mmCIF file of C-alpha atoms in Angstrom:
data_model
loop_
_atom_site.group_PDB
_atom_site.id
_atom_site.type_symbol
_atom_site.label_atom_id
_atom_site.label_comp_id
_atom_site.label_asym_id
_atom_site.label_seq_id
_atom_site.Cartn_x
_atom_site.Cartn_y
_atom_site.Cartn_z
ATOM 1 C CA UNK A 148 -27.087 -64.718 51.722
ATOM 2 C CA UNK A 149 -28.013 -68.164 51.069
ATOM 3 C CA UNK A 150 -25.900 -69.556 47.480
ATOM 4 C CA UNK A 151 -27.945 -72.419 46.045
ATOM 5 C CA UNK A 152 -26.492 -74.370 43.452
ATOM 6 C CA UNK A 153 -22.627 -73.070 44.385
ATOM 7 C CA UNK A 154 -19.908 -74.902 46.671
ATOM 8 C CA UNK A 155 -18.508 -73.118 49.421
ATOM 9 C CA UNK A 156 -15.337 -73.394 47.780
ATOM 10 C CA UNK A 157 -16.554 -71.846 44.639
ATOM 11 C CA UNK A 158 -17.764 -69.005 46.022
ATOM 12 C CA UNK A 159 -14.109 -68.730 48.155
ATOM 13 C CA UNK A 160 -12.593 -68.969 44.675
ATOM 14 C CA UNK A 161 -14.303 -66.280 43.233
ATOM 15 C CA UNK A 162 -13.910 -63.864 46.420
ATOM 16 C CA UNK A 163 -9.959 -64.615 46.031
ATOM 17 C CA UNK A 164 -9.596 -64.023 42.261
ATOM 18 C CA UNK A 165 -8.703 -60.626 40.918
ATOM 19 C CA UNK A 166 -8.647 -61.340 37.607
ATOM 20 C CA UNK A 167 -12.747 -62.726 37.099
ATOM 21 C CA UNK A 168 -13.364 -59.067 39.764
ATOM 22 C CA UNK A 169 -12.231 -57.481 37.098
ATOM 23 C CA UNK A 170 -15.026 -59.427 35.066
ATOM 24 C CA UNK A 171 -18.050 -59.470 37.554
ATOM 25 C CA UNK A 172 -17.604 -56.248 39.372
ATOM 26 C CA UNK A 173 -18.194 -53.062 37.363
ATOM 27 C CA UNK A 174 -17.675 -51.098 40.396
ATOM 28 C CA UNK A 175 -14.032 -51.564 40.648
ATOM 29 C CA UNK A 176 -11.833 -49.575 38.961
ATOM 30 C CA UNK A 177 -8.379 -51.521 39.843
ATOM 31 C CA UNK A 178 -7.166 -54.204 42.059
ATOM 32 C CA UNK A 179 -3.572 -55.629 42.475
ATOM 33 C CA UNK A 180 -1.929 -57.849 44.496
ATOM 34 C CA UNK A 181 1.072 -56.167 45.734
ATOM 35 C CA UNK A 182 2.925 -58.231 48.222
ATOM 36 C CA UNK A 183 2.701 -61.601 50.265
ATOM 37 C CA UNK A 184 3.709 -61.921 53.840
ATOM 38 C CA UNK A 185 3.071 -65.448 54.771
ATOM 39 C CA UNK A 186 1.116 -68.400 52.788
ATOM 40 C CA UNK A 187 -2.242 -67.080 53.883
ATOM 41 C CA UNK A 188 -1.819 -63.208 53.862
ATOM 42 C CA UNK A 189 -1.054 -60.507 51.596
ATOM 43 C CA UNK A 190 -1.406 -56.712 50.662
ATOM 44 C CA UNK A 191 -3.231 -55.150 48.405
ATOM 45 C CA UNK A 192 -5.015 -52.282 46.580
ATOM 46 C CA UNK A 193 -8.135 -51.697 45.121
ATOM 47 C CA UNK A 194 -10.534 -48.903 44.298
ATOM 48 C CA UNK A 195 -13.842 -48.925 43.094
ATOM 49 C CA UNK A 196 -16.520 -46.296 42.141
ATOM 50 C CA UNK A 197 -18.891 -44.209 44.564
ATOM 51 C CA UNK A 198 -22.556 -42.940 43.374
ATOM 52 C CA UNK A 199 -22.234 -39.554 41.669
ATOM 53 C CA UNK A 200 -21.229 -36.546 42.229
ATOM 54 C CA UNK A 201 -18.919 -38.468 45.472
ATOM 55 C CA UNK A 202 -15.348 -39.010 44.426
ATOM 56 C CA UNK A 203 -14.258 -42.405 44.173
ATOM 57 C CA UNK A 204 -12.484 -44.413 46.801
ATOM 58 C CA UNK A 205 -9.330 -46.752 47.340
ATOM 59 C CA UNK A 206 -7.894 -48.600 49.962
ATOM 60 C CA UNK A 207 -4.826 -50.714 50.821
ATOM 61 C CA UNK A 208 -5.473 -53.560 52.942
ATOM 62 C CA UNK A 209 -3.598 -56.430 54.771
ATOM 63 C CA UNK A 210 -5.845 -59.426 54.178
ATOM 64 C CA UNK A 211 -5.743 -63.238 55.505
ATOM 65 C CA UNK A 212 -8.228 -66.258 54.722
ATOM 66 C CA UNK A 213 -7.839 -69.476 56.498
ATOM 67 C CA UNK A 214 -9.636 -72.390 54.807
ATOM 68 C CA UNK A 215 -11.952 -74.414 58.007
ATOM 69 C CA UNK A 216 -12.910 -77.950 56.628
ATOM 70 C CA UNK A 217 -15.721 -77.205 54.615
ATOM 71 C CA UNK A 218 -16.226 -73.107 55.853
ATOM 72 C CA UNK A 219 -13.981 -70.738 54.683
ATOM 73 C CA UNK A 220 -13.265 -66.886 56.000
ATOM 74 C CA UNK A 221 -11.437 -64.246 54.479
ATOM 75 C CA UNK A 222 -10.896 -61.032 56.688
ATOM 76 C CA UNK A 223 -8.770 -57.712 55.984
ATOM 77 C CA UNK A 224 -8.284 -54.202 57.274
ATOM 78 C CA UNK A 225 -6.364 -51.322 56.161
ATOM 79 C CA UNK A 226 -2.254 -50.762 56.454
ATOM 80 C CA UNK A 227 0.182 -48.384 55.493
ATOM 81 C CA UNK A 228 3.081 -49.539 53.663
ATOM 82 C CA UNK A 229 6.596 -48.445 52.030
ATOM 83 C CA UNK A 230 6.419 -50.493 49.126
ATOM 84 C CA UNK A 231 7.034 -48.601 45.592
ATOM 85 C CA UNK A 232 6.059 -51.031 43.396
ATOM 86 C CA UNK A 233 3.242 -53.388 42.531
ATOM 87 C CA UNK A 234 3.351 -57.147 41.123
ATOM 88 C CA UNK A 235 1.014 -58.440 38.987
ATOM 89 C CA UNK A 236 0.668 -62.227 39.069
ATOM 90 C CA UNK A 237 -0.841 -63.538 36.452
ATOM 91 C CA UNK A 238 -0.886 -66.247 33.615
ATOM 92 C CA UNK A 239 1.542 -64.129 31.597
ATOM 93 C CA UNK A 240 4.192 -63.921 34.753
ATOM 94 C CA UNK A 241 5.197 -61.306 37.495
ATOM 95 C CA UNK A 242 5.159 -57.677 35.872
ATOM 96 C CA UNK A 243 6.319 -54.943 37.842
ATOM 97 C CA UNK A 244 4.579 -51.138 37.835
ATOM 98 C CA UNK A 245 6.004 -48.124 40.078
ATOM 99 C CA UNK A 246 3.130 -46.714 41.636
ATOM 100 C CA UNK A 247 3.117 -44.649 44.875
ATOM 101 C CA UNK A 248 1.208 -46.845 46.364
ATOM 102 C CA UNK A 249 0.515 -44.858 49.836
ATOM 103 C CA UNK A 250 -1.239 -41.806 47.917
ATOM 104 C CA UNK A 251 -4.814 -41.828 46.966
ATOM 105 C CA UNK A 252 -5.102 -42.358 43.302
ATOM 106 C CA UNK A 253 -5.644 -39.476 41.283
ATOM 107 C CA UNK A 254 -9.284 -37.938 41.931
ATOM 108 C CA UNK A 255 -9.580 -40.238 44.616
ATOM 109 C CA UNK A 256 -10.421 -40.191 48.591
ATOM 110 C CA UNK A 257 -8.068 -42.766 50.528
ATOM 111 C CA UNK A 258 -10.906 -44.857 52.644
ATOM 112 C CA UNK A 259 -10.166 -47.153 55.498
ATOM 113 C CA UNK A 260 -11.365 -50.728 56.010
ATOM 114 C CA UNK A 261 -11.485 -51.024 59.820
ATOM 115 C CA UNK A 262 -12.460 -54.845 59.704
ATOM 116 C CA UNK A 263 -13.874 -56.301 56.439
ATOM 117 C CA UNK A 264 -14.297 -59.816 55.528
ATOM 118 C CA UNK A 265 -16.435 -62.862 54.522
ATOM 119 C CA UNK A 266 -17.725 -66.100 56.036
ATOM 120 C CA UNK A 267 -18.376 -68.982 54.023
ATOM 121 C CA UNK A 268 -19.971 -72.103 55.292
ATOM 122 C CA UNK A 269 -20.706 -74.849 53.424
ATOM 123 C CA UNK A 270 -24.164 -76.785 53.652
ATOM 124 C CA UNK A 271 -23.798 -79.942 51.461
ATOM 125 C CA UNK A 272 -21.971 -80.262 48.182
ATOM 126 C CA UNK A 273 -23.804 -77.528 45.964
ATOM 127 C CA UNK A 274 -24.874 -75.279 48.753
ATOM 128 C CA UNK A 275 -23.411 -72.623 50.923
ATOM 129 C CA UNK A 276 -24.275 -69.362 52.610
ATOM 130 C CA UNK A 277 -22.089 -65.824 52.897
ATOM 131 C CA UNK A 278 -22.169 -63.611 55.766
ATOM 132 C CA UNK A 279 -20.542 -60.276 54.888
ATOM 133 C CA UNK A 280 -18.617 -58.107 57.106
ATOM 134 C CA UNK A 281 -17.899 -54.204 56.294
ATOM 135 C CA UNK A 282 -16.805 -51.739 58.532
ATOM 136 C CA UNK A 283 -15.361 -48.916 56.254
ATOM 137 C CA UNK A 284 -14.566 -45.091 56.970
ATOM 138 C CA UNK A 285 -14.838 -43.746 53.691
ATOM 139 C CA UNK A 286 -13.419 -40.867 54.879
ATOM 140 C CA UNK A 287 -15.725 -37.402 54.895
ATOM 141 C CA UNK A 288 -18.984 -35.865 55.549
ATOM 142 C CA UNK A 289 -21.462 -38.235 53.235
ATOM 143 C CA UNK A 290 -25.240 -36.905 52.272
ATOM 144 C CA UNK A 291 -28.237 -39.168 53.328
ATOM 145 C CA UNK A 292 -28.998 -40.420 50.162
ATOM 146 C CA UNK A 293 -25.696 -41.668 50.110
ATOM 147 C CA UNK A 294 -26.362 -43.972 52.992
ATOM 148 C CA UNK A 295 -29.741 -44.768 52.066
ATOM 149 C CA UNK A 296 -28.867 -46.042 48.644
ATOM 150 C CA UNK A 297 -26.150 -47.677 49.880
ATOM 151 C CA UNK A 298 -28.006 -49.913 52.523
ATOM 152 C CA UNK A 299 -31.087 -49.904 50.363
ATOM 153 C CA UNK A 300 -30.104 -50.872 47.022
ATOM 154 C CA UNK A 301 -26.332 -51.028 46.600
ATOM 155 C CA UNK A 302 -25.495 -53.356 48.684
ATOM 156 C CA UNK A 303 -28.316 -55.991 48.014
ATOM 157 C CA UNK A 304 -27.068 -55.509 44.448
ATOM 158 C CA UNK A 305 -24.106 -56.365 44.870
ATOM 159 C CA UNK A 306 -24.797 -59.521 46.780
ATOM 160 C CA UNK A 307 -26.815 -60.288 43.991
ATOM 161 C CA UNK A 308 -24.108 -59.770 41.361
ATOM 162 C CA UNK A 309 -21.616 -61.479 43.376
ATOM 163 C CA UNK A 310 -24.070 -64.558 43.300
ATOM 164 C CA UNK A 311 -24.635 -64.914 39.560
ATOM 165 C CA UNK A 312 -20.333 -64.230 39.347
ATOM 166 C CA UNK A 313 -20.460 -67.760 41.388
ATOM 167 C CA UNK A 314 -22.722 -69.312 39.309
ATOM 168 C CA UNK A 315 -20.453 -68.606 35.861
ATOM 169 C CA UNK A 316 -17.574 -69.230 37.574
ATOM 170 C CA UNK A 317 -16.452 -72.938 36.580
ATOM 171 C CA UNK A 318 -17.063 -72.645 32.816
ATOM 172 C CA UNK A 319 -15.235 -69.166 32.827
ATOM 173 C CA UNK A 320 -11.781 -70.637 35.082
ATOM 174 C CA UNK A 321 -11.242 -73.574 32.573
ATOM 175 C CA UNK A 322 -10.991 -70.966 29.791
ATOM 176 C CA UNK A 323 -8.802 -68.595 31.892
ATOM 177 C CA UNK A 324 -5.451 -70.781 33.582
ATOM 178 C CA UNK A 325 -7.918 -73.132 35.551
ATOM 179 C CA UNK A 326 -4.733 -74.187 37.558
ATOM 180 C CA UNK A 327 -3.791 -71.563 38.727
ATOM 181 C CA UNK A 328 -5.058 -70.902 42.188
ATOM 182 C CA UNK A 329 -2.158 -69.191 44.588
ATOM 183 C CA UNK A 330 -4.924 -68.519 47.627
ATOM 184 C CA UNK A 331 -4.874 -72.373 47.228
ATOM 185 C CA UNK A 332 -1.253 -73.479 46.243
ATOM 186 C CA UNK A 333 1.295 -71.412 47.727
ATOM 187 C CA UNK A 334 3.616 -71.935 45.724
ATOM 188 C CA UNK A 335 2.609 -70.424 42.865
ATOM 189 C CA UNK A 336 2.558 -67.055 44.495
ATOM 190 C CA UNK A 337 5.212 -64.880 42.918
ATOM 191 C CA UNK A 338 4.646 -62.034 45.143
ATOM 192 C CA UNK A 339 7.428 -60.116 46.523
ATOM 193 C CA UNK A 340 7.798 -61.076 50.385
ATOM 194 C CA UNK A 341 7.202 -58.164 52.702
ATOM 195 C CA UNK A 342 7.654 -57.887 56.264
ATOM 196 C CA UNK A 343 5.150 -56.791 58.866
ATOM 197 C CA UNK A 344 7.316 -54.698 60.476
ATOM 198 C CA UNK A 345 7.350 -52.837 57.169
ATOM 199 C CA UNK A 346 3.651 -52.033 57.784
ATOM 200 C CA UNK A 347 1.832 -49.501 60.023
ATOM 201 C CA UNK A 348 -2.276 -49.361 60.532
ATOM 202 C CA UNK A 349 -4.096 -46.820 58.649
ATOM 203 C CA UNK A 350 -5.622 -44.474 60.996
ATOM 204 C CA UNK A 351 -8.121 -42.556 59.449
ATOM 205 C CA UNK A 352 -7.586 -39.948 61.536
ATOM 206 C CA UNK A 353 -4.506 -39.057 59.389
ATOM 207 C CA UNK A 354 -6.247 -38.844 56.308
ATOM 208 C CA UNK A 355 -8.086 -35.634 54.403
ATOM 209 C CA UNK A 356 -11.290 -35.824 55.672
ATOM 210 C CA UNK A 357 -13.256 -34.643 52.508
ATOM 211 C CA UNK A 358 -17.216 -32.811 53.095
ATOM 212 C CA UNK A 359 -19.049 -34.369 50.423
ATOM 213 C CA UNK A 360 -22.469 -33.618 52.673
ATOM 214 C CA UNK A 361 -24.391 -30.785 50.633
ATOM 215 C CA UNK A 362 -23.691 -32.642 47.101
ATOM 216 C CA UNK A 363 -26.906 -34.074 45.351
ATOM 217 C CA UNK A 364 -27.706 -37.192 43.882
ATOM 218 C CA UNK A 365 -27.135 -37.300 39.779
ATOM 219 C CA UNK A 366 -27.705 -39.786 37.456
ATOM 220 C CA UNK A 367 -24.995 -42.590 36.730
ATOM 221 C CA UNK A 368 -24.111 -42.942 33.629
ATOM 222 C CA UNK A 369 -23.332 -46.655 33.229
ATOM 223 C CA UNK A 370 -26.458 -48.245 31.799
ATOM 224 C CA UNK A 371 -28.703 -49.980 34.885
ATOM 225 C CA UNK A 372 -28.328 -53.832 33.123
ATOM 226 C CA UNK A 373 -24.433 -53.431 32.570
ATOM 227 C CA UNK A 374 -23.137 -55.785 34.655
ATOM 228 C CA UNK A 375 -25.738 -58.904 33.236
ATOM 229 C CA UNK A 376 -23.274 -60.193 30.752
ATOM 230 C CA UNK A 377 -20.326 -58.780 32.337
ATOM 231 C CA UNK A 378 -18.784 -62.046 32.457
ATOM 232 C CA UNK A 379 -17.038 -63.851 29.272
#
């Protein structure tokens, strides 16, 4: 996708931070950071919701970005972990939630990013284009129409969104701690360290594999213009 009118690191900004998601993306239905492991890679959740009837799907994921002059990538795949807690960092401090982090959330099917990421490369101050990787198990037997929409109309959509999310980005980070940017400064990461050993790959050959194939397509109930003025 070619971003005119938004720098490269704009568009990284807005890919790291979980709190505008939370603005921009009305698919997700929650994202948390829940530990670092070096300056440039973490762990963390998030789950997000699948066309009707499907159940929704989460992942955890082990994700690094490495900042290249004026490109940027961001990369992740899924991992296994012990951790019992979450940590939310945040304007208003670290906050700590037990969660059971390694179970599917509640009416949920446990997914697995094989290798997911983005490339960002910049062309010239205001310009940049995004190259987006998925390779995701989402774990079951999926109908057609499933597939279809989702190469057909999902995903362009969300390419889309994630475009005008750029685009409102500035004005909406100086209202909302504009300086703080841990993917940036390291040391304002409060994350509790964790250790790699500590974490195994999700196989998804150890997960419930769920047969979602004979369900039909029904109509979504969130209105088709609801993520226009997501953003405030």
């Amino acid at each position: 996708m070619d971003c005119k009118d938004v720098a490269a690191e704009t568009l990284y900004d807005v890919l790291h931070d979980i709190e505008y998601r939370k603005k921009w993306d009305t698919n997700v239905i929650e994202t948390f950071d829940i530990g670092k492991l070096t300056v440039n890679a973490d762990v963390g959740y998030y789950s997000w919701k699948c066309p009707k009837p499907l159940k929704n799907r989460d992942v955890i994921t082990l994700r690094s970005w490495l900042p290249m002059g004026d490109d940027y990538i961001i990369m992740n795949y899924s991992v296994k972990h012990p951790v019992r807690k979450r940590a939310l960092a945040g304007e208003g401090g670290v906050k700590e939630v037990a969660r059971e982090c390694d179970l599917a959330g509640k009416d949920m099917v446990r997914a697995v990013s094989l290798q997911t990421g983005y490339l960002i490369e910049g062309k010239g101050p205001k310009n940049c284009t995004l190259t987006y990787l998925a390779q995701v198990d989402p774990k079951g037997s999926l109908p057609k129409w499933v597939v279809n929409k989702s190469s057909q109309f999902l995903a362009p959509k969300a390419m889309k969104k994630m475009y005008k999310a750029c685009l409102k980005y500035p004005e909406w980070k100086q209202k909302h701690n504009p300086h703080f940017k841990p993917w940036l400064f390291p040391e304002q990461n409060a994350l509790p360290g964790l250790a790699l050993s500590d974490l195994a790959i999700q196989h998804a050959d150890s997960l419930e594999n769920i047969d979602e194939s004979s369900l039909s397509e029904t109509k979504d109930d969130r209105p088709e213009g609801s993520d226009e003025d997501s953003v405030n």
